[in-house]
Amino acid sequence: MSDAEAPADEWTLPDDPGAVREALIEWYEADHRDFPWRRTDDPYEILVSEVMSQQTQLGRVVPAWEAFLEHWPTTADLADADRAAVVGFWTDHSLGYNNRAKYLHEAAQQVEDEYGGDFPETPAELQELMGVGPYTANAVASFAFNDGDAVVDTNVKRVLYRTFDVPDDDATFEDAANDLMPEGRSRVWNNAIMELGGVACEQTPRCDEAGCPWREWCHAYQTGDFTAPDVPTQPSFEGSRRQFRGRVIGTLREYNELELDALGHRIRVDYVPGGEYGRDWLTELLTDLESDGLVDLERDADGEHVARLRP
């Protein structure tokens, strides 16, 4: 079947897929960004990097990752850690939703208690760990054990869409990415194709400047049409619930426990007990944090609500 006759949800590799694969791997191995988690195959260290990277630019992840592993260098160390300290670290380093720190702590406990300190190795087994979804499980399996499927993130979708005219469909992207990946080389391949999307095939492409190894096969490079699938925008952190969740945790770490109004005035300047951002708003925020196992919300002897970090 020719390309012109192919259904919209199908795509084809170039005539020499081996050359395509080797060109990318050679490009990556010749020069790439030197993130420290790319120099290890320790599954714990890689899991920490993957969780941290979910909401944080990679340049800011590096010092946080190094500091985290200095505090808790093994799953045993993290499993024995005080959860409030782990959550506090997450808040101090602005690493996004605090429940990710909580899940990482619980995952370390699972590895110690259920797996005898040895990480599960397959994507399916890794998904049994708390907070580890299909993408993270596959990334850890790929980078730690060289035993994963193709990783498909926003950058990879952009590369596939532009280079091989892969339709904008999640299932088709998955199929295309796995067809492209050379068997038994998930570690280097997934690093390489994500690097391509991160430094050459960005939203504004840098094909020639970055020396993209796929220019000779690239549909976008040949046609000049560099459109790509829409990229969901990250909600603004400033003024978001995520920001104030972090402020609550940080403030309670400092004061241990506070009545609602005392807490409210410390986390936002426009706090008014009966206003739009008042007790009802704060109670809802604290209730969410309580559901996540991060704080306790109780009444004191005078009947006033008091918030404290959960030990």
mmCIF file of C-alpha atoms in Angstrom:
data_model
loop_
_atom_site.group_PDB
_atom_site.id
_atom_site.type_symbol
_atom_site.label_atom_id
_atom_site.label_comp_id
_atom_site.label_asym_id
_atom_site.label_seq_id
_atom_site.Cartn_x
_atom_site.Cartn_y
_atom_site.Cartn_z
ATOM 1 C CA MET A 1 0.000 0.000 0.000
ATOM 2 C CA SER A 2 1.400 3.401 -0.941
ATOM 3 C CA ASP A 3 1.487 6.396 1.382
ATOM 4 C CA ALA A 4 -1.241 8.041 -0.689
ATOM 5 C CA GLU A 5 -3.512 5.031 -0.181
ATOM 6 C CA ALA A 6 -2.760 4.589 3.527
ATOM 7 C CA PRO A 7 -5.636 5.239 5.937
ATOM 8 C CA ALA A 8 -5.336 8.353 8.076
ATOM 9 C CA ASP A 9 -4.424 6.341 11.167
ATOM 10 C CA GLU A 10 -1.521 4.521 9.478
ATOM 11 C CA TRP A 11 1.998 5.626 8.792
ATOM 12 C CA THR A 12 5.101 4.111 7.270
ATOM 13 C CA LEU A 13 8.793 4.115 8.116
ATOM 14 C CA PRO A 14 11.305 5.273 5.525
ATOM 15 C CA ASP A 15 12.720 2.603 3.210
ATOM 16 C CA ASP A 16 15.832 2.190 5.383
ATOM 17 C CA PRO A 17 14.625 2.235 9.017
ATOM 18 C CA GLY A 18 17.994 0.978 10.233
ATOM 19 C CA ALA A 19 19.664 4.125 8.912
ATOM 20 C CA VAL A 20 17.032 6.277 10.653
ATOM 21 C CA ARG A 21 17.637 4.550 13.975
ATOM 22 C CA GLU A 22 21.408 4.638 13.816
ATOM 23 C CA ALA A 23 21.443 8.292 12.738
ATOM 24 C CA LEU A 24 19.541 9.307 15.858
ATOM 25 C CA ILE A 25 21.582 7.148 18.236
ATOM 26 C CA GLU A 26 24.880 8.374 16.785
ATOM 27 C CA TRP A 27 23.709 11.991 17.056
ATOM 28 C CA TYR A 28 22.721 11.480 20.694
ATOM 29 C CA GLU A 29 25.872 9.638 21.706
ATOM 30 C CA ALA A 30 28.087 12.277 20.077
ATOM 31 C CA ASP A 31 26.650 15.118 22.161
ATOM 32 C CA HIS A 32 23.729 15.494 24.550
ATOM 33 C CA ARG A 33 22.697 17.334 27.683
ATOM 34 C CA ASP A 34 24.506 15.780 30.624
ATOM 35 C CA PHE A 35 21.779 15.260 33.202
ATOM 36 C CA PRO A 36 23.093 13.234 36.156
ATOM 37 C CA TRP A 37 20.267 10.684 36.039
ATOM 38 C CA ARG A 38 21.461 9.765 32.540
ATOM 39 C CA ARG A 39 24.692 8.537 34.120
ATOM 40 C CA THR A 40 23.023 5.973 36.369
ATOM 41 C CA ASP A 41 20.938 2.843 35.973
ATOM 42 C CA ASP A 42 19.822 2.847 39.615
ATOM 43 C CA PRO A 43 16.001 2.508 39.452
ATOM 44 C CA TYR A 44 15.469 4.501 42.649
ATOM 45 C CA GLU A 45 17.532 7.430 41.417
ATOM 46 C CA ILE A 46 15.750 7.323 38.063
ATOM 47 C CA LEU A 47 12.308 7.141 39.703
ATOM 48 C CA VAL A 48 13.128 10.237 41.767
ATOM 49 C CA SER A 49 14.179 12.112 38.626
ATOM 50 C CA GLU A 50 11.035 11.086 36.755
ATOM 51 C CA VAL A 51 8.712 12.166 39.562
ATOM 52 C CA MET A 52 10.511 15.474 40.009
ATOM 53 C CA SER A 53 10.462 16.183 36.269
ATOM 54 C CA GLN A 54 6.689 15.919 35.970
ATOM 55 C CA GLN A 55 6.122 19.593 36.775
ATOM 56 C CA THR A 56 9.560 21.163 36.910
ATOM 57 C CA GLN A 57 12.051 22.319 34.282
ATOM 58 C CA LEU A 58 14.984 19.945 34.041
ATOM 59 C CA GLY A 59 17.551 22.616 34.885
ATOM 60 C CA ARG A 60 15.842 23.158 38.252
ATOM 61 C CA VAL A 61 15.426 19.429 38.840
ATOM 62 C CA VAL A 62 19.197 18.800 38.879
ATOM 63 C CA PRO A 63 20.032 20.521 42.219
ATOM 64 C CA ALA A 64 16.805 19.246 43.801
ATOM 65 C CA TRP A 65 17.542 15.681 42.669
ATOM 66 C CA GLU A 66 21.092 15.832 43.988
ATOM 67 C CA ALA A 67 19.971 17.286 47.327
ATOM 68 C CA PHE A 68 17.162 14.724 47.692
ATOM 69 C CA LEU A 69 19.554 11.820 47.158
ATOM 70 C CA GLU A 70 22.011 13.347 49.600
ATOM 71 C CA HIS A 71 19.248 13.322 52.231
ATOM 72 C CA TRP A 72 17.844 9.907 51.279
ATOM 73 C CA PRO A 73 20.338 7.993 49.097
ATOM 74 C CA THR A 74 18.435 4.674 49.064
ATOM 75 C CA THR A 75 14.871 3.427 49.233
ATOM 76 C CA ALA A 76 15.645 2.202 52.760
ATOM 77 C CA ASP A 77 16.632 5.722 53.816
ATOM 78 C CA LEU A 78 13.534 7.247 52.243
ATOM 79 C CA ALA A 79 11.244 4.567 53.668
ATOM 80 C CA ASP A 80 12.529 5.352 57.181
ATOM 81 C CA ALA A 81 12.241 9.124 56.705
ATOM 82 C CA ASP A 82 9.639 11.307 58.363
ATOM 83 C CA ARG A 83 6.984 12.024 55.767
ATOM 84 C CA ALA A 84 6.659 15.641 56.829
ATOM 85 C CA ALA A 85 10.368 16.108 56.119
ATOM 86 C CA VAL A 86 9.968 14.640 52.622
ATOM 87 C CA VAL A 87 6.946 16.820 51.885
ATOM 88 C CA GLY A 88 8.766 19.813 53.319
ATOM 89 C CA PHE A 89 11.692 19.185 50.976
ATOM 90 C CA TRP A 90 9.264 19.064 48.045
ATOM 91 C CA THR A 91 7.725 22.382 49.057
ATOM 92 C CA ASP A 92 11.066 24.075 49.682
ATOM 93 C CA HIS A 93 12.237 23.129 46.179
ATOM 94 C CA SER A 94 8.944 24.086 44.446
ATOM 95 C CA LEU A 95 8.558 20.644 42.886
ATOM 96 C CA GLY A 96 4.819 20.758 42.281
ATOM 97 C CA TYR A 97 2.044 18.803 43.928
ATOM 98 C CA ASN A 98 3.085 17.673 47.412
ATOM 99 C CA ASN A 99 1.196 14.404 47.106
ATOM 100 C CA ARG A 100 3.905 13.277 44.688
ATOM 101 C CA ALA A 101 6.365 13.430 47.593
ATOM 102 C CA LYS A 102 3.959 11.431 49.705
ATOM 103 C CA TYR A 103 3.578 8.776 46.990
ATOM 104 C CA LEU A 104 7.335 8.577 46.468
ATOM 105 C CA HIS A 105 7.757 7.978 50.196
ATOM 106 C CA GLU A 106 5.126 5.237 50.115
ATOM 107 C CA ALA A 107 6.674 3.666 47.009
ATOM 108 C CA ALA A 108 10.013 3.424 48.829
ATOM 109 C CA GLN A 109 8.260 1.671 51.705
ATOM 110 C CA GLN A 110 6.690 -0.773 49.240
ATOM 111 C CA VAL A 111 10.063 -1.572 47.684
ATOM 112 C CA GLU A 112 11.481 -2.309 51.137
ATOM 113 C CA ASP A 113 8.492 -4.122 52.616
ATOM 114 C CA GLU A 114 7.071 -5.972 49.614
ATOM 115 C CA TYR A 115 10.114 -6.480 47.385
ATOM 116 C CA GLY A 116 12.880 -6.904 49.942
ATOM 117 C CA GLY A 117 14.632 -3.750 48.761
ATOM 118 C CA ASP A 118 14.859 -4.899 45.119
ATOM 119 C CA PHE A 119 12.992 -2.805 42.583
ATOM 120 C CA PRO A 120 10.464 -4.507 40.299
ATOM 121 C CA GLU A 121 11.782 -4.376 36.733
ATOM 122 C CA THR A 122 8.924 -4.510 34.223
ATOM 123 C CA PRO A 123 6.505 -1.684 33.434
ATOM 124 C CA ALA A 124 3.585 -3.771 34.697
ATOM 125 C CA GLU A 125 5.301 -4.532 38.009
ATOM 126 C CA LEU A 126 6.497 -0.967 38.470
ATOM 127 C CA GLN A 127 2.914 0.279 38.185
ATOM 128 C CA GLU A 128 2.186 -1.547 41.417
ATOM 129 C CA LEU A 129 4.219 1.120 43.228
ATOM 130 C CA MET A 130 2.268 3.987 44.755
ATOM 131 C CA GLY A 131 1.886 6.931 42.407
ATOM 132 C CA VAL A 132 3.653 5.248 39.489
ATOM 133 C CA GLY A 133 1.572 5.438 36.330
ATOM 134 C CA PRO A 134 2.186 3.858 32.918
ATOM 135 C CA TYR A 135 4.507 6.602 31.635
ATOM 136 C CA THR A 136 6.742 6.670 34.736
ATOM 137 C CA ALA A 137 6.798 2.875 34.981
ATOM 138 C CA ASN A 138 7.903 2.557 31.389
ATOM 139 C CA ALA A 139 10.552 5.266 31.812
ATOM 140 C CA VAL A 140 12.068 3.508 34.834
ATOM 141 C CA ALA A 141 11.980 0.140 33.063
ATOM 142 C CA SER A 142 13.687 1.698 30.046
ATOM 143 C CA PHE A 143 16.369 3.759 31.738
ATOM 144 C CA ALA A 144 17.159 1.449 34.660
ATOM 145 C CA PHE A 145 16.698 -1.991 33.123
ATOM 146 C CA ASN A 146 16.782 -1.333 29.353
ATOM 147 C CA ASP A 147 13.515 -3.244 29.242
ATOM 148 C CA GLY A 148 10.746 -0.819 28.355
ATOM 149 C CA ASP A 149 8.551 0.229 25.498
ATOM 150 C CA ALA A 150 9.019 3.493 23.656
ATOM 151 C CA VAL A 151 8.486 6.531 25.855
ATOM 152 C CA VAL A 152 5.926 8.899 24.348
ATOM 153 C CA ASP A 153 5.814 12.400 25.802
ATOM 154 C CA THR A 154 4.859 15.736 24.242
ATOM 155 C CA ASN A 155 8.307 16.177 22.696
ATOM 156 C CA VAL A 156 8.257 12.713 21.144
ATOM 157 C CA LYS A 157 4.804 13.304 19.680
ATOM 158 C CA ARG A 158 6.035 16.534 18.112
ATOM 159 C CA VAL A 159 9.019 14.727 16.564
ATOM 160 C CA LEU A 160 6.899 11.910 15.135
ATOM 161 C CA TYR A 161 4.224 14.253 13.826
ATOM 162 C CA ARG A 162 6.694 16.487 12.008
ATOM 163 C CA THR A 163 9.228 13.920 10.837
ATOM 164 C CA PHE A 164 7.092 11.000 9.700
ATOM 165 C CA ASP A 165 3.702 12.712 9.390
ATOM 166 C CA VAL A 166 2.251 10.467 12.125
ATOM 167 C CA PRO A 167 -1.412 11.434 12.727
ATOM 168 C CA ASP A 168 -2.288 13.283 15.914
ATOM 169 C CA ASP A 169 -3.714 10.299 17.746
ATOM 170 C CA ASP A 170 -2.369 8.895 21.026
ATOM 171 C CA ALA A 171 -2.684 5.232 20.045
ATOM 172 C CA THR A 172 -1.029 5.884 16.684
ATOM 173 C CA PHE A 173 1.817 7.762 18.364
ATOM 174 C CA GLU A 174 2.358 4.772 20.667
ATOM 175 C CA ASP A 175 2.405 2.341 17.734
ATOM 176 C CA ALA A 176 4.734 4.529 15.693
ATOM 177 C CA ALA A 177 7.146 5.089 18.572
ATOM 178 C CA ASN A 178 7.379 1.370 19.279
ATOM 179 C CA ASP A 179 7.817 0.501 15.599
ATOM 180 C CA LEU A 180 10.710 2.944 15.428
ATOM 181 C CA MET A 181 12.518 1.814 18.581
ATOM 182 C CA PRO A 182 15.258 -0.771 17.928
ATOM 183 C CA GLU A 183 14.699 -3.986 19.860
ATOM 184 C CA GLY A 184 16.574 -4.222 23.140
ATOM 185 C CA ARG A 185 17.781 -0.591 23.106
ATOM 186 C CA SER A 186 15.058 1.229 25.002
ATOM 187 C CA ARG A 187 17.555 3.035 27.286
ATOM 188 C CA VAL A 188 19.538 4.843 24.614
ATOM 189 C CA TRP A 189 16.643 5.180 22.190
ATOM 190 C CA ASN A 190 14.210 6.830 24.574
ATOM 191 C CA ASN A 191 16.886 9.200 25.811
ATOM 192 C CA ALA A 192 17.825 10.033 22.227
ATOM 193 C CA ILE A 193 14.369 10.742 20.830
ATOM 194 C CA MET A 194 13.414 12.846 23.866
ATOM 195 C CA GLU A 195 16.676 14.762 23.452
ATOM 196 C CA LEU A 196 15.802 15.387 19.813
ATOM 197 C CA GLY A 197 12.464 16.865 20.821
ATOM 198 C CA GLY A 198 14.039 18.859 23.622
ATOM 199 C CA VAL A 199 16.899 20.554 21.755
ATOM 200 C CA ALA A 200 16.189 20.356 18.003
ATOM 201 C CA CYS A 201 12.501 19.749 17.322
ATOM 202 C CA GLU A 202 11.188 22.250 19.851
ATOM 203 C CA GLN A 203 7.997 24.224 19.321
ATOM 204 C CA THR A 204 10.250 26.602 17.377
ATOM 205 C CA PRO A 205 12.501 24.128 15.536
ATOM 206 C CA ARG A 206 16.294 24.428 15.414
ATOM 207 C CA CYS A 207 16.890 21.834 12.696
ATOM 208 C CA ASP A 208 20.159 23.089 11.221
ATOM 209 C CA GLU A 209 21.496 24.764 14.354
ATOM 210 C CA ALA A 210 21.090 21.561 16.397
ATOM 211 C CA GLY A 211 22.233 19.334 13.534
ATOM 212 C CA CYS A 212 19.024 17.290 13.519
ATOM 213 C CA PRO A 213 19.976 13.810 12.252
ATOM 214 C CA TRP A 214 16.560 13.249 10.659
ATOM 215 C CA ARG A 215 16.493 16.191 8.266
ATOM 216 C CA GLU A 216 16.806 14.005 5.175
ATOM 217 C CA TRP A 217 13.701 12.015 6.153
ATOM 218 C CA CYS A 218 11.710 14.807 7.809
ATOM 219 C CA HIS A 219 8.382 15.752 6.222
ATOM 220 C CA ALA A 220 8.356 19.130 7.999
ATOM 221 C CA TYR A 221 11.915 19.973 6.953
ATOM 222 C CA GLN A 222 11.150 19.142 3.342
ATOM 223 C CA THR A 223 7.845 21.028 3.175
ATOM 224 C CA GLY A 224 8.534 23.904 5.570
ATOM 225 C CA ASP A 225 5.340 23.062 7.477
ATOM 226 C CA PHE A 226 6.392 22.871 11.140
ATOM 227 C CA THR A 227 2.943 22.701 12.670
ATOM 228 C CA ALA A 228 2.546 20.184 15.496
ATOM 229 C CA PRO A 229 -0.147 18.869 17.837
ATOM 230 C CA ASP A 230 -1.465 21.390 20.304
ATOM 231 C CA VAL A 231 0.501 21.358 23.555
ATOM 232 C CA PRO A 232 -1.676 21.721 26.704
ATOM 233 C CA THR A 233 -0.663 24.803 28.638
ATOM 234 C CA GLN A 234 0.397 24.415 32.251
ATOM 235 C CA PRO A 235 -1.917 26.378 34.558
ATOM 236 C CA SER A 236 -0.211 29.413 36.008
ATOM 237 C CA PHE A 237 1.470 28.566 39.293
ATOM 238 C CA GLU A 238 1.164 32.117 40.655
ATOM 239 C CA GLY A 239 -2.107 32.356 42.578
ATOM 240 C CA SER A 240 -3.011 28.695 41.971
ATOM 241 C CA ARG A 241 -4.321 26.204 44.531
ATOM 242 C CA ARG A 242 -1.056 24.362 44.042
ATOM 243 C CA GLN A 243 0.852 27.427 45.217
ATOM 244 C CA PHE A 244 -1.279 27.854 48.340
ATOM 245 C CA ARG A 245 -1.122 24.144 49.170
ATOM 246 C CA GLY A 246 2.636 24.573 49.226
ATOM 247 C CA ARG A 247 2.371 27.684 51.401
ATOM 248 C CA VAL A 248 0.178 25.828 53.894
ATOM 249 C CA ILE A 249 2.713 22.997 54.205
ATOM 250 C CA GLY A 250 5.626 25.419 54.497
ATOM 251 C CA THR A 251 3.881 27.531 57.142
ATOM 252 C CA LEU A 252 2.828 24.533 59.233
ATOM 253 C CA ARG A 253 6.372 23.223 59.136
ATOM 254 C CA GLU A 254 7.448 26.489 60.736
ATOM 255 C CA TYR A 255 4.653 26.842 63.325
ATOM 256 C CA ASN A 256 3.679 23.178 63.784
ATOM 257 C CA GLU A 257 0.004 24.073 64.277
ATOM 258 C CA LEU A 258 -2.156 27.159 63.746
ATOM 259 C CA GLU A 259 -5.760 28.221 64.038
ATOM 260 C CA LEU A 260 -7.441 28.892 60.715
ATOM 261 C CA ASP A 261 -7.313 32.685 60.756
ATOM 262 C CA ALA A 262 -3.690 32.757 61.902
ATOM 263 C CA LEU A 263 -2.798 30.378 59.087
ATOM 264 C CA GLY A 264 -4.859 32.262 56.531
ATOM 265 C CA HIS A 265 -3.177 35.585 57.217
ATOM 266 C CA ARG A 266 0.230 33.956 56.861
ATOM 267 C CA ILE A 267 -0.390 32.379 53.455
ATOM 268 C CA ARG A 268 -2.128 35.230 51.602
ATOM 269 C CA VAL A 269 -2.275 38.984 52.083
ATOM 270 C CA ASP A 270 -5.908 39.210 50.951
ATOM 271 C CA TYR A 271 -7.203 36.692 53.503
ATOM 272 C CA VAL A 272 -10.427 37.909 55.138
ATOM 273 C CA PRO A 273 -12.228 35.394 57.397
ATOM 274 C CA GLY A 274 -15.646 36.029 55.861
ATOM 275 C CA GLY A 275 -14.418 36.984 52.378
ATOM 276 C CA GLU A 276 -13.961 35.205 49.088
ATOM 277 C CA TYR A 277 -10.570 33.963 50.263
ATOM 278 C CA GLY A 278 -11.506 33.326 53.864
ATOM 279 C CA ARG A 279 -12.339 30.473 56.199
ATOM 280 C CA ASP A 280 -14.500 28.538 53.730
ATOM 281 C CA TRP A 281 -11.808 28.730 51.056
ATOM 282 C CA LEU A 282 -9.071 27.751 53.516
ATOM 283 C CA THR A 283 -11.115 24.912 55.031
ATOM 284 C CA GLU A 284 -11.669 23.444 51.576
ATOM 285 C CA LEU A 285 -7.939 23.672 50.866
ATOM 286 C CA LEU A 286 -7.092 22.011 54.186
ATOM 287 C CA THR A 287 -9.695 19.302 53.648
ATOM 288 C CA ASP A 288 -7.993 18.398 50.368
ATOM 289 C CA LEU A 289 -4.620 18.247 52.126
ATOM 290 C CA GLU A 290 -6.158 16.114 54.875
ATOM 291 C CA SER A 291 -7.521 13.704 52.246
ATOM 292 C CA ASP A 292 -4.015 13.458 50.806
ATOM 293 C CA GLY A 293 -2.706 12.490 54.236
ATOM 294 C CA LEU A 294 -0.620 15.627 54.655
ATOM 295 C CA VAL A 295 -2.392 17.601 57.409
ATOM 296 C CA ASP A 296 -4.850 17.095 60.259
ATOM 297 C CA LEU A 297 -7.737 19.507 60.754
ATOM 298 C CA GLU A 298 -9.203 19.363 64.274
ATOM 299 C CA ARG A 299 -11.028 21.506 66.841
ATOM 300 C CA ASP A 300 -9.245 22.749 69.958
ATOM 301 C CA ALA A 301 -10.727 23.080 73.472
ATOM 302 C CA ASP A 302 -12.388 26.368 72.467
ATOM 303 C CA GLY A 303 -14.013 24.811 69.423
ATOM 304 C CA GLU A 304 -11.720 26.581 66.960
ATOM 305 C CA HIS A 305 -10.361 24.705 63.972
ATOM 306 C CA VAL A 306 -6.636 24.000 64.183
ATOM 307 C CA ALA A 307 -4.449 22.739 61.352
ATOM 308 C CA ARG A 308 -1.248 20.782 61.915
ATOM 309 C CA LEU A 309 1.092 18.697 59.782
ATOM 310 C CA ARG A 310 0.392 14.994 59.936
ATOM 311 C CA PRO A 311 3.401 13.147 61.386
#
